[in-house]
PDB file of C-alpha atoms and ligand atoms in Angstrom:
ATOM      1  CA  MET A  24       0.000   0.000   0.000  1.00  0.00           C
ATOM      2  CA  THR A  25       1.539   3.343  -1.014  1.00  0.00           C
ATOM      3  CA  ILE A  26       1.151   6.734   0.626  1.00  0.00           C
ATOM      4  CA  GLN A  27      -0.685   7.935  -2.523  1.00  0.00           C
ATOM      5  CA  LYS A  28      -3.513   5.570  -1.684  1.00  0.00           C
ATOM      6  CA  TYR A  29      -4.179   7.504   1.520  1.00  0.00           C
ATOM      7  CA  THR A  30      -3.698  10.953   0.043  1.00  0.00           C
ATOM      8  CA  ALA A  31      -5.424  10.507  -3.308  1.00  0.00           C
ATOM      9  CA  SER A  32      -8.748  11.786  -1.944  1.00  0.00           C
ATOM     10  CA  LEU A  33      -7.164  14.810  -0.183  1.00  0.00           C
ATOM     11  CA  PRO A  34      -7.670  17.341  -3.017  1.00  0.00           C
ATOM     12  CA  LEU A  35     -11.380  16.545  -3.139  1.00  0.00           C
ATOM     13  CA  LEU A  36     -11.779  16.456   0.631  1.00  0.00           C
ATOM     14  CA  LEU A  37      -9.989  19.792   1.069  1.00  0.00           C
ATOM     15  CA  LYS A  38     -12.148  21.323  -1.654  1.00  0.00           C
ATOM     16  CA  GLU A  39     -15.254  20.029   0.102  1.00  0.00           C
ATOM     17  CA  LEU A  40     -13.980  21.528   3.355  1.00  0.00           C
ATOM     18  CA  ALA A  41     -13.256  24.848   1.563  1.00  0.00           C
ATOM     19  CA  LEU A  42      -9.554  24.820   2.478  1.00  0.00           C
ATOM     20  CA  PRO A  43      -7.921  26.074  -0.764  1.00  0.00           C
ATOM     21  CA  THR A  44      -4.557  27.084   0.731  1.00  0.00           C
ATOM     22  CA  PHE A  45      -4.249  23.753   2.495  1.00  0.00           C
ATOM     23  CA  GLY A  46      -5.070  22.052  -0.819  1.00  0.00           C
ATOM     24  CA  ARG A  47      -2.399  24.021  -2.662  1.00  0.00           C
ATOM     25  CA  LEU A  48       0.367  23.565  -0.098  1.00  0.00           C
ATOM     26  CA  TRP A  49      -0.071  20.190   1.588  1.00  0.00           C
ATOM     27  CA  ASP A  50       1.941  18.164  -0.918  1.00  0.00           C
ATOM     28  CA  GLY A  51       5.013  20.428  -0.861  1.00  0.00           C
ATOM     29  CA  LEU A  52       4.917  20.982   2.883  1.00  0.00           C
ATOM     30  CA  CYS A  53       4.484  17.256   3.631  1.00  0.00           C
ATOM     31  CA  ARG A  54       7.509  16.470   1.459  1.00  0.00           C
ATOM     32  CA  GLU A  55       9.539  19.180   3.172  1.00  0.00           C
ATOM     33  CA  SER A  56       8.407  17.868   6.529  1.00  0.00           C
ATOM     34  CA  ASP A  57       9.560  14.321   5.579  1.00  0.00           C
ATOM     35  CA  THR A  58      12.924  15.651   4.375  1.00  0.00           C
ATOM     36  CA  HIS A  59      13.573  17.618   7.571  1.00  0.00           C
ATOM     37  CA  GLY A  60      11.877  15.180   9.937  1.00  0.00           C
ATOM     38  CA  TRP A  61       9.493  17.876  11.316  1.00  0.00           C
ATOM     39  CA  GLY A  62       6.862  15.408  12.430  1.00  0.00           C
ATOM     40  CA  SER A  63       3.209  15.381  11.420  1.00  0.00           C
ATOM     41  CA  GLY A  64       2.024  17.797  14.142  1.00  0.00           C
ATOM     42  CA  ARG A  65       4.357  20.604  13.037  1.00  0.00           C
ATOM     43  CA  CYS A  66       3.461  20.037   9.391  1.00  0.00           C
ATOM     44  CA  LEU A  67      -0.261  20.174  10.194  1.00  0.00           C
ATOM     45  CA  ALA A  68       0.161  23.337  12.267  1.00  0.00           C
ATOM     46  CA  ALA A  69       2.094  25.027   9.429  1.00  0.00           C
ATOM     47  CA  LEU A  70      -0.660  24.168   6.937  1.00  0.00           C
ATOM     48  CA  CYS A  71      -3.340  25.524   9.277  1.00  0.00           C
ATOM     49  CA  GLU A  72      -1.388  28.758   9.821  1.00  0.00           C
ATOM     50  CA  HIS A  73      -1.094  29.310   6.043  1.00  0.00           C
ATOM     51  CA  GLU A  74      -4.825  28.648   5.604  1.00  0.00           C
ATOM     52  CA  VAL A  75      -5.781  31.113   8.356  1.00  0.00           C
ATOM     53  CA  ALA A  76      -3.383  33.813   7.074  1.00  0.00           C
ATOM     54  CA  GLU A  77      -4.636  33.591   3.479  1.00  0.00           C
ATOM     55  CA  ARG A  78      -8.242  33.435   4.611  1.00  0.00           C
ATOM     56  CA  SER A  79      -7.799  36.679   6.530  1.00  0.00           C
ATOM     57  CA  GLN A  80      -6.149  38.323   3.465  1.00  0.00           C
ATOM     58  CA  ARG A  81      -9.016  37.208   1.233  1.00  0.00           C
ATOM     59  CA  ARG A  82     -11.565  38.527   3.751  1.00  0.00           C
ATOM     60  CA  MET A  83      -9.830  41.907   3.936  1.00  0.00           C
ATOM     61  CA  ALA A  84      -9.725  42.169   0.132  1.00  0.00           C
ATOM     62  CA  ARG A  85     -13.465  41.346   0.038  1.00  0.00           C
ATOM     63  CA  TYR A  86     -14.294  43.907   2.753  1.00  0.00           C
ATOM     64  CA  LEU A  87     -12.224  46.530   0.929  1.00  0.00           C
ATOM     65  CA  ARG A  88     -14.106  45.893  -2.350  1.00  0.00           C
ATOM     66  CA  GLU A  89     -17.517  46.045  -0.712  1.00  0.00           C
ATOM     67  CA  ALA A  90     -16.619  49.208   1.294  1.00  0.00           C
ATOM     68  CA  GLN A  91     -16.560  51.299  -1.931  1.00  0.00           C
ATOM     69  CA  LEU A  92     -14.103  53.752  -0.410  1.00  0.00           C
ATOM     70  CA  PRO A  93     -12.757  56.499  -2.688  1.00  0.00           C
ATOM     71  CA  LYS A  94      -9.291  55.554  -3.959  1.00  0.00           C
ATOM     72  CA  GLY A  95      -6.027  56.980  -2.659  1.00  0.00           C
ATOM     73  CA  LYS A  96      -7.425  58.647   0.481  1.00  0.00           C
ATOM     74  CA  SER A  97      -5.617  56.946   3.341  1.00  0.00           C
ATOM     75  CA  LEU A  98      -4.060  58.159   6.583  1.00  0.00           C
ATOM     76  CA  ALA A  99      -0.686  57.746   4.875  1.00  0.00           C
ATOM     77  CA  THR A 100      -1.664  60.341   2.263  1.00  0.00           C
ATOM     78  CA  PHE A 101      -3.356  62.695   4.769  1.00  0.00           C
ATOM     79  CA  ASP A 102      -1.057  65.572   5.692  1.00  0.00           C
ATOM     80  CA  PHE A 103      -1.649  66.180   9.409  1.00  0.00           C
ATOM     81  CA  GLY A 104       0.922  68.980   9.223  1.00  0.00           C
ATOM     82  CA  LEU A 105      -1.690  71.136   7.461  1.00  0.00           C
ATOM     83  CA  LEU A 106      -4.075  70.809  10.426  1.00  0.00           C
ATOM     84  CA  PRO A 107      -1.840  70.965  13.528  1.00  0.00           C
ATOM     85  CA  SER A 108      -4.720  71.135  16.011  1.00  0.00           C
ATOM     86  CA  LEU A 109      -6.224  67.882  14.692  1.00  0.00           C
ATOM     87  CA  ASN A 110      -5.311  65.152  17.196  1.00  0.00           C
ATOM     88  CA  LYS A 111      -3.377  62.646  15.068  1.00  0.00           C
ATOM     89  CA  THR A 112      -3.228  60.038  17.857  1.00  0.00           C
ATOM     90  CA  HIS A 113      -7.009  60.231  18.294  1.00  0.00           C
ATOM     91  CA  ILE A 114      -7.602  59.840  14.543  1.00  0.00           C
ATOM     92  CA  HIS A 115      -5.278  56.810  14.389  1.00  0.00           C
ATOM     93  CA  ALA A 116      -7.088  55.305  17.412  1.00  0.00           C
ATOM     94  CA  LEU A 117     -10.477  55.845  15.707  1.00  0.00           C
ATOM     95  CA  ALA A 118      -9.132  54.077  12.606  1.00  0.00           C
ATOM     96  CA  THR A 119      -8.609  50.878  14.619  1.00  0.00           C
ATOM     97  CA  GLY A 120     -12.310  50.802  15.530  1.00  0.00           C
ATOM     98  CA  ASP A 121     -11.424  49.783  19.081  1.00  0.00           C
ATOM     99  CA  ILE A 122     -14.015  50.703  21.721  1.00  0.00           C
ATOM    100  CA  TRP A 123     -16.323  52.926  19.618  1.00  0.00           C
ATOM    101  CA  LEU A 124     -17.543  50.317  17.092  1.00  0.00           C
ATOM    102  CA  ASP A 125     -18.409  47.835  19.847  1.00  0.00           C
ATOM    103  CA  LYS A 126     -20.597  50.480  21.474  1.00  0.00           C
ATOM    104  CA  GLY A 127     -22.226  51.511  18.191  1.00  0.00           C
ATOM    105  CA  ALA A 128     -20.894  55.042  18.805  1.00  0.00           C
ATOM    106  CA  ASN A 129     -20.568  57.568  15.961  1.00  0.00           C
ATOM    107  CA  VAL A 130     -17.945  59.883  14.488  1.00  0.00           C
ATOM    108  CA  LEU A 131     -19.142  63.229  13.153  1.00  0.00           C
ATOM    109  CA  ILE A 132     -16.803  65.346  11.019  1.00  0.00           C
ATOM    110  CA  PHE A 133     -17.782  68.980  10.433  1.00  0.00           C
ATOM    111  CA  GLY A 134     -16.207  71.737   8.375  1.00  0.00           C
ATOM    112  CA  PRO A 135     -16.589  73.890   5.297  1.00  0.00           C
ATOM    113  CA  PRO A 136     -16.026  72.446   1.801  1.00  0.00           C
ATOM    114  CA  GLY A 137     -12.529  71.375   0.767  1.00  0.00           C
ATOM    115  CA  VAL A 138     -10.941  71.011   4.222  1.00  0.00           C
ATOM    116  CA  GLY A 139     -10.389  67.232   4.030  1.00  0.00           C
ATOM    117  CA  LYS A 140     -13.569  65.787   5.602  1.00  0.00           C
ATOM    118  CA  THR A 141     -14.120  63.142   2.917  1.00  0.00           C
ATOM    119  CA  HIS A 142     -10.420  62.283   2.868  1.00  0.00           C
ATOM    120  CA  LEU A 143     -10.355  61.859   6.662  1.00  0.00           C
ATOM    121  CA  ALA A 144     -13.576  59.789   6.719  1.00  0.00           C
ATOM    122  CA  THR A 145     -12.233  57.546   3.943  1.00  0.00           C
ATOM    123  CA  ALA A 146      -8.883  57.158   5.699  1.00  0.00           C
ATOM    124  CA  ILE A 147     -10.614  56.096   8.930  1.00  0.00           C
ATOM    125  CA  GLY A 148     -12.741  53.692   6.862  1.00  0.00           C
ATOM    126  CA  HIS A 149      -9.591  52.136   5.386  1.00  0.00           C
ATOM    127  CA  GLY A 150      -8.152  51.655   8.837  1.00  0.00           C
ATOM    128  CA  LEU A 151     -11.369  49.997  10.024  1.00  0.00           C
ATOM    129  CA  VAL A 152     -11.303  47.509   7.135  1.00  0.00           C
ATOM    130  CA  GLU A 153      -7.620  46.760   7.781  1.00  0.00           C
ATOM    131  CA  ASN A 154      -8.621  45.975  11.351  1.00  0.00           C
ATOM    132  CA  GLY A 155     -11.206  43.447  10.214  1.00  0.00           C
ATOM    133  CA  HIS A 156     -14.366  45.601  10.313  1.00  0.00           C
ATOM    134  CA  ARG A 157     -17.029  45.887   7.656  1.00  0.00           C
ATOM    135  CA  VAL A 158     -17.632  49.366   6.283  1.00  0.00           C
ATOM    136  CA  LEU A 159     -19.785  50.916   3.559  1.00  0.00           C
ATOM    137  CA  PHE A 160     -18.990  54.355   2.138  1.00  0.00           C
ATOM    138  CA  SER A 161     -21.764  56.239   0.407  1.00  0.00           C
ATOM    139  CA  ARG A 162     -22.737  59.768  -0.474  1.00  0.00           C
ATOM    140  CA  THR A 163     -25.689  60.335   1.805  1.00  0.00           C
ATOM    141  CA  THR A 164     -27.943  61.348  -1.098  1.00  0.00           C
ATOM    142  CA  ASP A 165     -27.186  58.076  -2.962  1.00  0.00           C
ATOM    143  CA  LEU A 166     -28.018  55.950   0.063  1.00  0.00           C
ATOM    144  CA  VAL A 167     -31.173  57.958   0.754  1.00  0.00           C
ATOM    145  CA  GLN A 168     -32.321  57.303  -2.817  1.00  0.00           C
ATOM    146  CA  LYS A 169     -31.811  53.565  -2.329  1.00  0.00           C
ATOM    147  CA  LEU A 170     -33.713  53.700   0.961  1.00  0.00           C
ATOM    148  CA  GLN A 171     -36.574  55.581  -0.697  1.00  0.00           C
ATOM    149  CA  ALA A 172     -36.766  53.065  -3.536  1.00  0.00           C
ATOM    150  CA  ALA A 173     -36.806  50.247  -0.969  1.00  0.00           C
ATOM    151  CA  LYS A 174     -39.602  51.981   0.916  1.00  0.00           C
ATOM    152  CA  ARG A 175     -41.652  52.318  -2.294  1.00  0.00           C
ATOM    153  CA  ASP A 176     -41.113  48.607  -2.971  1.00  0.00           C
ATOM    154  CA  LEU A 177     -42.064  47.758   0.628  1.00  0.00           C
ATOM    155  CA  ILE A 178     -38.624  46.254   1.294  1.00  0.00           C
ATOM    156  CA  LEU A 179     -37.165  48.955   3.548  1.00  0.00           C
ATOM    157  CA  PRO A 180     -36.831  46.628   6.574  1.00  0.00           C
ATOM    158  CA  ALA A 181     -34.918  44.148   4.388  1.00  0.00           C
ATOM    159  CA  LEU A 182     -32.515  46.869   3.183  1.00  0.00           C
ATOM    160  CA  LEU A 183     -32.003  48.155   6.736  1.00  0.00           C
ATOM    161  CA  ALA A 184     -31.266  44.577   7.828  1.00  0.00           C
ATOM    162  CA  LYS A 185     -28.762  44.243   4.962  1.00  0.00           C
ATOM    163  CA  LEU A 186     -27.028  47.453   6.064  1.00  0.00           C
ATOM    164  CA  ASP A 187     -26.817  45.989   9.553  1.00  0.00           C
ATOM    165  CA  LYS A 188     -23.939  43.754   8.478  1.00  0.00           C
ATOM    166  CA  TYR A 189     -21.745  46.868   8.256  1.00  0.00           C
ATOM    167  CA  ASP A 190     -20.070  47.827  11.517  1.00  0.00           C
ATOM    168  CA  CYS A 191     -19.794  51.378  10.196  1.00  0.00           C
ATOM    169  CA  LEU A 192     -21.738  53.293   7.548  1.00  0.00           C
ATOM    170  CA  ILE A 193     -19.855  56.302   6.198  1.00  0.00           C
ATOM    171  CA  LEU A 194     -22.385  58.936   5.132  1.00  0.00           C
ATOM    172  CA  ASP A 195     -20.511  61.562   3.155  1.00  0.00           C
ATOM    173  CA  ASP A 196     -21.996  65.044   2.690  1.00  0.00           C
ATOM    174  CA  PHE A 197     -24.860  64.477   5.085  1.00  0.00           C
ATOM    175  CA  GLY A 198     -26.003  68.076   4.686  1.00  0.00           C
ATOM    176  CA  TYR A 199     -26.749  67.715   0.973  1.00  0.00           C
ATOM    177  CA  VAL A 200     -29.931  65.723   1.624  1.00  0.00           C
ATOM    178  CA  LYS A 201     -33.011  67.653   0.506  1.00  0.00           C
ATOM    179  CA  LYS A 202     -35.434  68.877   3.126  1.00  0.00           C
ATOM    180  CA  ASP A 203     -38.255  66.703   1.943  1.00  0.00           C
ATOM    181  CA  GLN A 204     -40.631  64.470   3.911  1.00  0.00           C
ATOM    182  CA  ASP A 205     -39.779  61.268   1.987  1.00  0.00           C
ATOM    183  CA  GLU A 206     -36.012  61.774   1.927  1.00  0.00           C
ATOM    184  CA  THR A 207     -35.501  62.781   5.513  1.00  0.00           C
ATOM    185  CA  SER A 208     -37.939  60.289   6.981  1.00  0.00           C
ATOM    186  CA  VAL A 209     -35.975  57.306   5.561  1.00  0.00           C
ATOM    187  CA  LEU A 210     -32.732  58.910   6.719  1.00  0.00           C
ATOM    188  CA  PHE A 211     -34.205  59.352  10.172  1.00  0.00           C
ATOM    189  CA  GLU A 212     -35.361  55.733  10.132  1.00  0.00           C
ATOM    190  CA  LEU A 213     -31.801  54.607   9.300  1.00  0.00           C
ATOM    191  CA  ILE A 214     -30.351  56.691  12.148  1.00  0.00           C
ATOM    192  CA  SER A 215     -32.940  55.381  14.636  1.00  0.00           C
ATOM    193  CA  GLU A 216     -32.471  51.781  13.512  1.00  0.00           C
ATOM    194  CA  ARG A 217     -28.709  51.920  14.098  1.00  0.00           C
ATOM    195  CA  ALA A 218     -28.746  54.092  17.247  1.00  0.00           C
ATOM    196  CA  GLU A 219     -26.444  52.737  19.977  1.00  0.00           C
ATOM    197  CA  ARG A 220     -25.990  49.467  18.050  1.00  0.00           C
ATOM    198  CA  LYS A 221     -24.144  50.097  14.801  1.00  0.00           C
ATOM    199  CA  SER A 222     -21.896  53.046  14.027  1.00  0.00           C
ATOM    200  CA  ILE A 223     -22.272  55.927  11.591  1.00  0.00           C
ATOM    201  CA  LEU A 224     -19.391  58.145  10.477  1.00  0.00           C
ATOM    202  CA  LEU A 225     -20.681  61.245   8.766  1.00  0.00           C
ATOM    203  CA  THR A 226     -19.226  64.328   7.149  1.00  0.00           C
ATOM    204  CA  CYS A 227     -21.244  67.522   7.050  1.00  0.00           C
ATOM    205  CA  ASN A 228     -20.805  71.147   5.997  1.00  0.00           C
ATOM    206  CA  GLN A 229     -23.591  72.410   8.264  1.00  0.00           C
ATOM    207  CA  ALA A 230     -23.361  72.821  12.033  1.00  0.00           C
ATOM    208  CA  PHE A 231     -26.096  71.139  14.133  1.00  0.00           C
ATOM    209  CA  SER A 232     -27.803  74.523  14.467  1.00  0.00           C
ATOM    210  CA  GLU A 233     -28.516  74.419  10.711  1.00  0.00           C
ATOM    211  CA  TRP A 234     -29.919  70.881  10.620  1.00  0.00           C
ATOM    212  CA  GLU A 235     -33.447  72.216  10.343  1.00  0.00           C
ATOM    213  CA  THR A 236     -32.541  72.734   6.680  1.00  0.00           C
ATOM    214  CA  ILE A 237     -31.996  68.959   6.367  1.00  0.00           C
ATOM    215  CA  PHE A 238     -34.884  67.545   8.394  1.00  0.00           C
ATOM    216  CA  VAL A 239     -38.489  68.521   7.761  1.00  0.00           C
ATOM    217  CA  ASP A 240     -39.238  69.773  11.226  1.00  0.00           C
ATOM    218  CA  LYS A 241     -37.436  70.957  14.338  1.00  0.00           C
ATOM    219  CA  MET A 242     -38.451  67.889  16.350  1.00  0.00           C
ATOM    220  CA  MET A 243     -37.004  65.478  13.799  1.00  0.00           C
ATOM    221  CA  ALA A 244     -33.772  67.503  13.529  1.00  0.00           C
ATOM    222  CA  ALA A 245     -33.410  67.533  17.327  1.00  0.00           C
ATOM    223  CA  ALA A 246     -34.157  63.802  17.590  1.00  0.00           C
ATOM    224  CA  ALA A 247     -31.594  62.993  14.859  1.00  0.00           C
ATOM    225  CA  VAL A 248     -28.917  65.105  16.572  1.00  0.00           C
ATOM    226  CA  ASP A 249     -29.750  63.491  19.906  1.00  0.00           C
ATOM    227  CA  ARG A 250     -29.288  59.968  18.545  1.00  0.00           C
ATOM    228  CA  LEU A 251     -26.138  60.791  16.572  1.00  0.00           C
ATOM    229  CA  VAL A 252     -24.226  62.707  19.263  1.00  0.00           C
ATOM    230  CA  TYR A 253     -24.771  60.124  21.999  1.00  0.00           C
ATOM    231  CA  GLY A 254     -21.202  58.993  22.873  1.00  0.00           C
ATOM    232  CA  ALA A 255     -19.914  60.410  19.567  1.00  0.00           C
ATOM    233  CA  ALA A 256     -16.484  61.741  18.649  1.00  0.00           C
ATOM    234  CA  ILE A 257     -17.023  65.158  17.069  1.00  0.00           C
ATOM    235  CA  ILE A 258     -14.269  66.550  14.862  1.00  0.00           C
ATOM    236  CA  SER A 259     -14.590  70.138  13.680  1.00  0.00           C
ATOM    237  CA  ILE A 260     -12.191  71.336  11.033  1.00  0.00           C
ATOM    238  CA  ASN A 261     -12.004  75.094  10.695  1.00  0.00           C
ATOM    239  CA  ALA A 262      -9.552  75.712   7.918  1.00  0.00           C
ATOM    240  CA  GLU A 263      -9.274  77.205   4.493  1.00  0.00           C
ATOM    241  CA  SER A 264     -10.230  74.909   1.616  1.00  0.00           C
ATOM    242  CA  PHE A 265      -7.333  72.610   0.665  1.00  0.00           C
ATOM    243  CA  ARG A 266      -8.465  72.771  -2.961  1.00  0.00           C
ATOM    244  CA  ARG A 267      -8.325  76.574  -2.879  1.00  0.00           C
ATOM    245  CA  LYS A 268      -4.932  76.565  -1.150  1.00  0.00           C
ATOM    246  CA  VAL A 269      -3.542  74.159  -3.731  1.00  0.00           C
ATOM    247  CA  SER A 270      -4.872  76.232  -6.594  1.00  0.00           C
ATOM    248  CA  LEU A 271      -3.325  79.345  -5.004  1.00  0.00           C
ATOM    249  CA  GLY A 272      -0.155  77.383  -4.164  1.00  0.00           C
ATOM    250  CA  THR A 273      -0.257  78.239  -0.422  1.00  0.00           C
ATOM    251  CA  PRO A 274      -1.101  75.231   1.839  1.00  0.00           C
ATOM    252  CA  GLY A 275      -2.020  76.591   5.331  1.00  0.00           C
ATOM    253  CA  GLN A 276      -3.759  75.413   8.536  1.00  0.00           C
ATOM    254  CA  SER A 277      -6.038  75.473  11.682  1.00  0.00           C
ATOM    255  CA  CYS A 278      -8.727  73.155  13.158  1.00  0.00           C
ATOM    256  CA  SER A 279     -10.421  72.238  16.441  1.00  0.00           C
TER     257      SER A 279
HETATM  258  P1  ADP I  28     -14.133  68.024   1.891  1.00  0.00           P
HETATM  259  O1  ADP I  28     -14.729  66.654   1.961  1.00  0.00           O
HETATM  260  O2  ADP I  28     -13.975  68.688   3.229  1.00  0.00           O
HETATM  261  O3  ADP I  28     -14.853  68.907   0.920  1.00  0.00           O
HETATM  262  P2  ADP I  28     -11.934  66.644   0.660  1.00  0.00           P
HETATM  263  O4  ADP I  28     -11.658  65.578   1.628  1.00  0.00           O
HETATM  264  O5  ADP I  28     -12.662  66.264  -0.580  1.00  0.00           O
HETATM  265  O6  ADP I  28     -12.647  67.886   1.343  1.00  0.00           O
HETATM  266  O7  ADP I  28     -10.542  67.343   0.275  1.00  0.00           O
HETATM  267  C1  ADP I  28     -10.365  68.074  -0.936  1.00  0.00           C
HETATM  268  C2  ADP I  28      -9.061  67.603  -1.606  1.00  0.00           C
HETATM  269  O8  ADP I  28      -7.975  67.997  -0.800  1.00  0.00           O
HETATM  270  C3  ADP I  28      -8.990  66.082  -1.726  1.00  0.00           C
HETATM  271  O9  ADP I  28      -8.307  65.761  -2.914  1.00  0.00           O
HETATM  272  C4  ADP I  28      -8.183  65.675  -0.503  1.00  0.00           C
HETATM  273  O10 ADP I  28      -7.483  64.457  -0.738  1.00  0.00           O
HETATM  274  C5  ADP I  28      -7.238  66.857  -0.347  1.00  0.00           C
HETATM  275  N1  ADP I  28      -6.910  67.120   1.065  1.00  0.00           N
HETATM  276  C6  ADP I  28      -7.636  67.830   1.953  1.00  0.00           C
HETATM  277  N2  ADP I  28      -7.011  67.897   3.137  1.00  0.00           N
HETATM  278  C7  ADP I  28      -5.876  67.204   2.998  1.00  0.00           C
HETATM  279  C8  ADP I  28      -4.776  66.899   3.883  1.00  0.00           C
HETATM  280  N3  ADP I  28      -4.751  67.341   5.152  1.00  0.00           N
HETATM  281  N4  ADP I  28      -3.760  66.153   3.387  1.00  0.00           N
HETATM  282  C9  ADP I  28      -3.780  65.711   2.108  1.00  0.00           C
HETATM  283  N5  ADP I  28      -4.777  65.972   1.229  1.00  0.00           N
HETATM  284  C10 ADP I  28      -5.804  66.712   1.661  1.00  0.00           C
HETATM  285 MG1   MG I  29     -16.389  65.939   0.920  1.00  0.00          MG
END
């Protein structure tokens, strides 16, 4: 009886068990193990380690694809030197997702156009994915349109449940939503559904005091603010537009 007799079914069995890395490497590693006299336990452990490592890489690549984050906007490409009062350590800590995602807390980034809000939100999103979290980036108006369509088709609860798989929803340009009963009521439903369970990271040009221009009435605006600020990290960037500075050739600073 040869060794092949016992291993002939391995490729099929490993496929059935969904262990592709194991399937690719077992033959070579077993031979190496025989040559060096590693013993079967060490060989098995090495195969398992390769499988786990590649599985985690595949998962991260999948999470990165599904996150739909704008390209090239990472913490590595964010120049903190332009915003000296922005707490770099705090931003890096937020990008790990530790503590705040577990609590379903939120991050709210405010500032005028062009100061780096979208870049910062995207960079934090990248960090979250690299730390194994599921994220979805969307312009708020695009997501609101999908929610409205789902409401029309009577499948809003199903869409909200689908969005629940994301540990963090990044809602870019929150303030561009139209003050309209249909639009803001689905947005409010999303915020209420996730409150204190699943995180939202939003960017917004308008201060809370101007949110009555987003939500149809004062009560709804106040209730949305109340849910979003609970345990939230609020980052306000008060600086000159980066785009404007670049076009004038004078990068400058300031934020709080
Ligand atoms: P906002 O969302 O506030 O309107 P963006 O994030 O879109 O601003 O920034 C405008 C442009 O300037 C983007 O190309 C962004 O990558 C760049 N930018 C802004 N702030 C920084 C920064 N601190 N370091 C590097 N690039 C920046
Ligand atoms: Mg933006």
